CSV table of C-alpha atoms in Angstrom, one decimal:
chain,number,residue,atom,x,y,z
A,6,MET,CA,-177.7,-34.3,-117.4
A,7,SER,CA,-176.1,-34.7,-120.8
A,8,THR,CA,-173.6,-32.2,-122.3
A,9,PHE,CA,-174.4,-30.9,-125.7
A,10,ARG,CA,-171.4,-30.8,-128.1
A,11,ARG,CA,-170.8,-29.5,-131.6
A,12,ARG,CA,-167.7,-29.5,-133.8
A,13,VAL,CA,-167.1,-27.4,-136.9
A,14,ASP,CA,-164.2,-28.2,-139.2
A,15,ILE,CA,-163.2,-26.0,-142.2
A,16,VAL,CA,-160.5,-26.6,-144.8
A,17,THR,CA,-159.6,-24.1,-147.6
A,18,CYS,CA,-157.6,-24.9,-150.7
A,19,GLU,CA,-156.6,-22.3,-153.3
A,20,GLY,CA,-154.7,-22.6,-156.6
A,21,HIS,CA,-154.7,-21.3,-160.2
A,22,GLY,CA,-156.7,-18.2,-159.4
A,23,GLU,CA,-159.6,-19.9,-157.7
A,24,GLY,CA,-160.3,-22.0,-154.6
A,25,GLU,CA,-162.5,-24.3,-152.8
A,26,VAL,CA,-163.5,-24.5,-149.1
A,27,ARG,CA,-165.1,-27.4,-147.4
A,28,ALA,CA,-166.8,-27.4,-144.0
A,29,ALA,CA,-168.4,-30.0,-141.8
A,30,LEU,CA,-170.6,-29.6,-138.7
A,31,GLU,CA,-171.7,-32.3,-136.3
A,32,ASP,CA,-173.6,-32.1,-133.0
A,33,ASP,CA,-176.1,-34.0,-131.0
A,34,PHE,CA,-178.9,-33.2,-133.5
A,35,HIS,CA,-177.2,-32.6,-136.9
A,36,HIS,CA,-174.4,-33.7,-139.3
A,37,PHE,CA,-174.0,-31.5,-142.4
A,38,ARG,CA,-171.3,-30.8,-145.0
A,39,VAL,CA,-171.0,-27.7,-147.2
A,40,TRP,CA,-168.6,-27.0,-150.1
A,41,ALA,CA,-168.1,-23.7,-151.9
A,42,LYS,CA,-166.0,-22.7,-154.9
A,43,TYR,CA,-164.9,-19.2,-155.6
A,44,GLN,CA,-163.0,-17.1,-158.2
A,45,ALA,CA,-161.9,-13.5,-158.3
A,46,GLY,CA,-163.4,-12.9,-154.8
A,47,ALA,CA,-166.9,-14.2,-155.6
A,48,LEU,CA,-168.8,-17.4,-154.9
A,49,ILE,CA,-169.2,-19.4,-158.2
A,50,ALA,CA,-170.7,-22.6,-156.8
A,51,VAL,CA,-172.0,-24.0,-153.5
A,52,GLY,CA,-173.6,-27.2,-152.3
A,53,GLY,CA,-174.3,-29.2,-149.2
A,54,GLU,CA,-175.0,-32.7,-147.9
A,55,ALA,CA,-177.3,-33.7,-145.1
A,56,ILE,CA,-175.9,-36.8,-143.4
A,57,ARG,CA,-177.9,-36.8,-140.1
A,58,TYR,CA,-180.8,-34.5,-139.7
A,59,PRO,CA,-184.0,-34.3,-137.5
A,60,TYR,CA,-186.7,-34.1,-140.2
A,61,THR,CA,-187.2,-35.7,-143.6
A,62,ALA,CA,-187.5,-32.3,-145.3
A,63,CYS,CA,-184.0,-31.4,-144.2
A,64,LEU,CA,-182.6,-33.6,-147.0
A,65,GLN,CA,-183.9,-31.0,-149.6
A,66,ALA,CA,-182.6,-28.0,-147.6
A,67,THR,CA,-179.2,-28.1,-149.4
A,68,GLU,CA,-180.8,-26.8,-152.6
A,69,PRO,CA,-181.6,-23.2,-151.4
A,70,LEU,CA,-177.9,-22.7,-150.7
A,71,GLU,CA,-177.6,-22.0,-154.4
A,72,ARG,CA,-179.1,-18.6,-153.7
A,73,LEU,CA,-175.7,-17.6,-152.3
A,74,VAL,CA,-174.0,-18.0,-155.7
A,75,GLY,CA,-172.6,-14.7,-156.9
A,76,MET,CA,-172.1,-13.1,-153.5
A,77,GLN,CA,-168.7,-11.5,-152.8
A,78,LEU,CA,-166.6,-13.3,-150.3
A,79,SER,CA,-166.9,-11.7,-146.9
A,80,ARG,CA,-164.8,-12.2,-143.8
A,81,VAL,CA,-168.0,-11.8,-141.8
A,82,ALA,CA,-169.8,-15.2,-141.7
A,83,HIS,CA,-173.2,-13.5,-140.9
A,84,SER,CA,-173.1,-11.8,-144.3
A,85,VAL,CA,-174.9,-14.7,-145.9
A,86,THR,CA,-178.1,-13.5,-144.1
A,87,ARG,CA,-178.0,-10.4,-146.4
A,88,GLN,CA,-177.8,-12.5,-149.5
A,89,THR,CA,-180.8,-14.8,-148.8
A,90,ASP,CA,-183.8,-15.1,-146.5
A,91,ALA,CA,-182.5,-17.2,-143.6
A,92,THR,CA,-186.0,-18.4,-142.8
A,93,HIS,CA,-186.2,-20.3,-146.1
A,94,GLN,CA,-182.8,-22.0,-145.5
A,95,CYS,CA,-181.7,-24.7,-143.1
A,96,THR,CA,-180.3,-22.7,-140.1
A,97,HIS,CA,-177.3,-24.9,-139.7
A,98,LEU,CA,-176.4,-25.3,-143.3
A,99,LEU,CA,-176.6,-21.5,-143.8
A,100,ASP,CA,-174.4,-21.0,-140.7
A,101,LEU,CA,-171.9,-23.5,-142.0
A,102,ALA,CA,-171.9,-21.9,-145.5
A,103,GLY,CA,-171.2,-18.5,-143.9
A,104,LEU,CA,-168.3,-19.9,-141.9
A,105,ALA,CA,-166.9,-21.5,-145.0
A,106,ILE,CA,-167.2,-18.3,-147.0
A,107,ALA,CA,-165.6,-16.2,-144.2
A,108,ALA,CA,-162.7,-18.7,-144.1
A,109,ALA,CA,-162.2,-18.4,-147.8
A,110,ALA,CA,-162.2,-14.6,-147.6
A,111,ARG,CA,-159.5,-14.8,-144.8
A,112,GLN,CA,-157.6,-17.5,-146.6
A,113,SER,CA,-157.7,-19.5,-143.4
A,114,ARG,CA,-156.2,-22.9,-144.3
A,115,LYS,CA,-157.8,-24.8,-141.4
A,116,ARG,CA,-160.1,-24.0,-138.6
A,117,ARG,CA,-161.8,-26.0,-135.9
A,118,TYR,CA,-164.5,-24.9,-133.4
A,119,ASP,CA,-165.4,-27.2,-130.5
A,120,ILE,CA,-168.4,-26.2,-128.3
A,121,GLU,CA,-169.8,-27.8,-125.2
A,122,ILE,CA,-172.9,-26.8,-123.2
A,123,PRO,CA,-173.4,-28.8,-120.0
A,124,GLY,CA,-177.0,-29.6,-118.9
A,125,ARG,CA,-178.6,-26.7,-117.0
A,126,VAL,CA,-178.9,-26.6,-113.2
A,127,ASP,CA,-181.5,-24.1,-111.9
A,128,ASN,CA,-181.6,-22.6,-115.4
A,129,ARG,CA,-177.8,-22.0,-115.4
A,130,THR,CA,-174.9,-23.4,-117.4
A,131,ILE,CA,-171.4,-22.6,-118.5
A,132,ALA,CA,-171.2,-22.4,-122.3
A,133,ARG,CA,-167.7,-23.1,-123.7
A,134,LEU,CA,-166.1,-22.6,-127.1
A,135,THR,CA,-162.6,-23.5,-128.2
A,136,ARG,CA,-161.1,-22.4,-131.5
A,137,ASP,CA,-158.2,-24.3,-132.9
A,138,GLN,CA,-157.4,-25.9,-129.6
A,139,ASP,CA,-156.2,-22.7,-127.9
A,140,TRP,CA,-158.4,-19.6,-128.1
A,141,LYS,CA,-161.4,-19.9,-125.7
A,142,LEU,CA,-164.7,-18.2,-125.0
A,143,ASN,CA,-166.6,-19.1,-121.8
A,144,TRP,CA,-170.0,-17.7,-120.7
A,145,SER,CA,-171.9,-18.0,-117.5
A,146,VAL,CA,-175.5,-18.2,-118.7
A,147,ASN,CA,-178.7,-17.8,-116.8
A,148,GLY,CA,-181.8,-18.5,-118.9
A,149,PRO,CA,-181.3,-16.3,-122.1
A,150,LEU,CA,-178.9,-13.9,-120.3
A,151,ILE,CA,-175.1,-14.0,-120.2
A,152,GLU,CA,-173.9,-13.1,-116.7
A,153,ALA,CA,-170.1,-13.3,-117.2
A,154,PRO,CA,-167.5,-12.4,-118.4
A,155,LYS,CA,-168.0,-8.7,-117.8
A,156,ALA,CA,-167.7,-7.8,-121.5
A,157,TYR,CA,-170.8,-9.9,-122.2
A,158,ALA,CA,-172.8,-9.4,-119.0
A,159,GLY,CA,-176.4,-8.6,-119.7
A,160,VAL,CA,-176.4,-9.6,-123.3
A,161,ASN,CA,-179.7,-11.5,-124.2
A,162,LEU,CA,-179.0,-14.5,-126.5
A,163,ARG,CA,-182.5,-14.2,-127.9
A,164,GLU,CA,-182.8,-10.5,-128.5
A,165,GLY,CA,-180.3,-8.3,-130.5
A,166,MET,CA,-177.3,-10.5,-129.9
A,167,ALA,CA,-176.1,-10.6,-133.6
A,168,ARG,CA,-176.3,-6.8,-134.0
A,169,TRP,CA,-174.5,-6.3,-130.7
A,170,ALA,CA,-171.7,-8.8,-131.5
A,171,LEU,CA,-171.1,-7.5,-135.0
A,172,GLN,CA,-170.9,-3.8,-133.8
A,173,THR,CA,-169.0,-4.4,-130.6
A,174,LEU,CA,-166.6,-7.3,-131.0
A,175,SER,CA,-163.7,-7.9,-133.3
A,176,GLU,CA,-164.5,-9.7,-136.5
A,177,GLU,CA,-163.3,-13.2,-135.4
A,178,GLU,CA,-164.6,-12.9,-131.8
A,179,ALA,CA,-168.0,-12.0,-133.1
A,180,GLU,CA,-167.9,-15.1,-135.3
A,181,ALA,CA,-167.1,-17.3,-132.3
A,182,ALA,CA,-169.7,-15.5,-130.2
A,183,LEU,CA,-172.5,-16.2,-132.7
A,184,ILE,CA,-171.5,-19.8,-133.0
A,185,LEU,CA,-171.7,-20.1,-129.2
A,186,ARG,CA,-175.0,-18.3,-129.1
A,187,ARG,CA,-176.5,-20.8,-131.6
A,188,CYS,CA,-175.3,-23.8,-129.6
A,189,THR,CA,-176.4,-22.4,-126.3
A,190,LEU,CA,-179.9,-22.0,-127.6
A,191,ILE,CA,-180.3,-25.3,-129.4
A,192,SER,CA,-178.7,-27.2,-126.6
A,193,LEU,CA,-182.1,-26.8,-124.8
A,194,GLY,CA,-183.3,-29.6,-127.1
A,195,ARG,CA,-181.4,-32.0,-124.8
A,196,GLU,CA,-184.0,-31.3,-122.2
A,197,ARG,CA,-186.9,-32.6,-124.3
A,198,ASP,CA,-187.7,-35.9,-125.9
A,199,LEU,CA,-187.7,-34.7,-129.5
A,200,ASP,CA,-188.7,-38.1,-130.8
A,201,ARG,CA,-192.2,-37.5,-129.4
A,202,GLN,CA,-192.7,-35.2,-132.3
A,203,THR,CA,-194.3,-36.5,-135.4
A,204,HIS,CA,-193.3,-33.7,-137.7
A,205,ALA,CA,-191.7,-30.2,-137.7
A,206,VAL,CA,-193.5,-27.4,-136.0
A,207,PRO,CA,-194.8,-24.9,-138.6
A,208,SER,CA,-193.0,-21.9,-137.0
A,209,GLY,CA,-191.7,-20.4,-140.2
A,210,LEU,CA,-188.2,-20.1,-138.7
A,211,CYS,CA,-186.3,-22.4,-141.1
A,212,PHE,CA,-186.7,-24.5,-144.2
A,213,SER,CA,-188.4,-27.5,-142.6
A,214,GLN,CA,-190.6,-25.4,-140.4
A,215,GLN,CA,-192.1,-23.4,-143.2
A,216,PRO,CA,-195.9,-23.9,-143.0
A,217,GLU,CA,-196.1,-25.3,-146.5
A,218,ARG,CA,-193.9,-28.2,-145.7
A,219,ALA,CA,-193.8,-28.7,-141.9
A,220,GLU,CA,-196.5,-31.4,-141.9
A,221,GLN,CA,-194.6,-33.4,-144.5
A,222,ALA,CA,-191.3,-32.9,-142.6
A,223,ILE,CA,-191.5,-36.1,-140.6
A,224,ARG,CA,-189.5,-36.5,-137.5
A,225,ILE,CA,-186.6,-39.0,-137.9
A,226,LYS,CA,-186.6,-40.9,-134.6
A,227,GLY,CA,-183.2,-41.8,-133.2
A,228,SER,CA,-181.5,-38.9,-135.0
A,229,THR,CA,-180.4,-37.4,-131.7
A,230,TRP,CA,-177.0,-38.8,-130.6
A,231,ASP,CA,-175.1,-38.3,-127.4
A,232,PHE,CA,-171.5,-37.1,-127.7
A,233,GLY,CA,-171.2,-36.1,-124.0
A,234,SER,CA,-168.2,-38.4,-123.4
A,235,SER,CA,-167.0,-38.9,-127.0
A,236,GLN,CA,-166.0,-35.5,-128.4
A,237,GLU,CA,-163.4,-37.2,-130.6
A,238,GLN,CA,-166.1,-38.8,-132.7
A,239,LEU,CA,-167.5,-35.5,-133.9
A,240,CYS,CA,-166.7,-35.0,-137.6
A,241,ALA,CA,-164.4,-38.0,-137.5
A,242,SER,CA,-166.0,-39.4,-140.6
A,243,ASP,CA,-165.5,-36.1,-142.5
A,244,GLN,CA,-161.8,-35.9,-142.4
A,245,ASP,CA,-161.0,-37.7,-145.7
A,246,TRP,CA,-163.6,-35.6,-147.5
A,247,LEU,CA,-162.4,-32.4,-146.0
A,248,ASN,CA,-158.8,-33.0,-147.0
A,249,SER,CA,-159.4,-34.6,-150.4
A,250,GLN,CA,-160.1,-31.4,-152.4
A,251,GLY,CA,-157.6,-30.8,-155.2
A,252,SER,CA,-156.3,-34.4,-155.0
């Protein structure tokens, strides 16, 4: 069974009292970019780009990111969900914007997350995250439950995970844990032939799945790629863009 992979790259540049942060995300199902400009500790502009995406409506999902303008920079990436209704945003663009804003608040010059979730066997897998090539977080997962390590044992990925992580873990470990949670859940998509869909499901959970646009959110067949044995290709095309700010 295929291994799901995601990479997130973030680069921050500051000068003359203001700054810009750029972030890219690529995985089996998505490829997005987000940029954000800030001044005096607040977000003054934000935008995104959908490069590879599962439904036609995802292309317009960059526009709602503008609802974040004016928020104070926060070292907690999840803070973006207090600024805007996440169900009317693209889940992955909003996650990426939150990570970018948190990096700007911390003045983290560069950050990289690599995630891999092998295909499940008897409903079990080992979910792995690496941050900046050295810090690691590994979970033994059975269905929606984390079984190990001990500090995470019994945590349900589908119920109350965000609140638990933000209240229990350190700031940066909570960020990593919520990234790994997202990837562990969406990696289940590798077990289905998503191209059998004709349009988005009107679940109301994200921008493209809102009932008023789901039927017009046409499935883009062939948009799922396999990076199981080619991790180095993730975000490879983003590097010039990430590092060109201020040039």
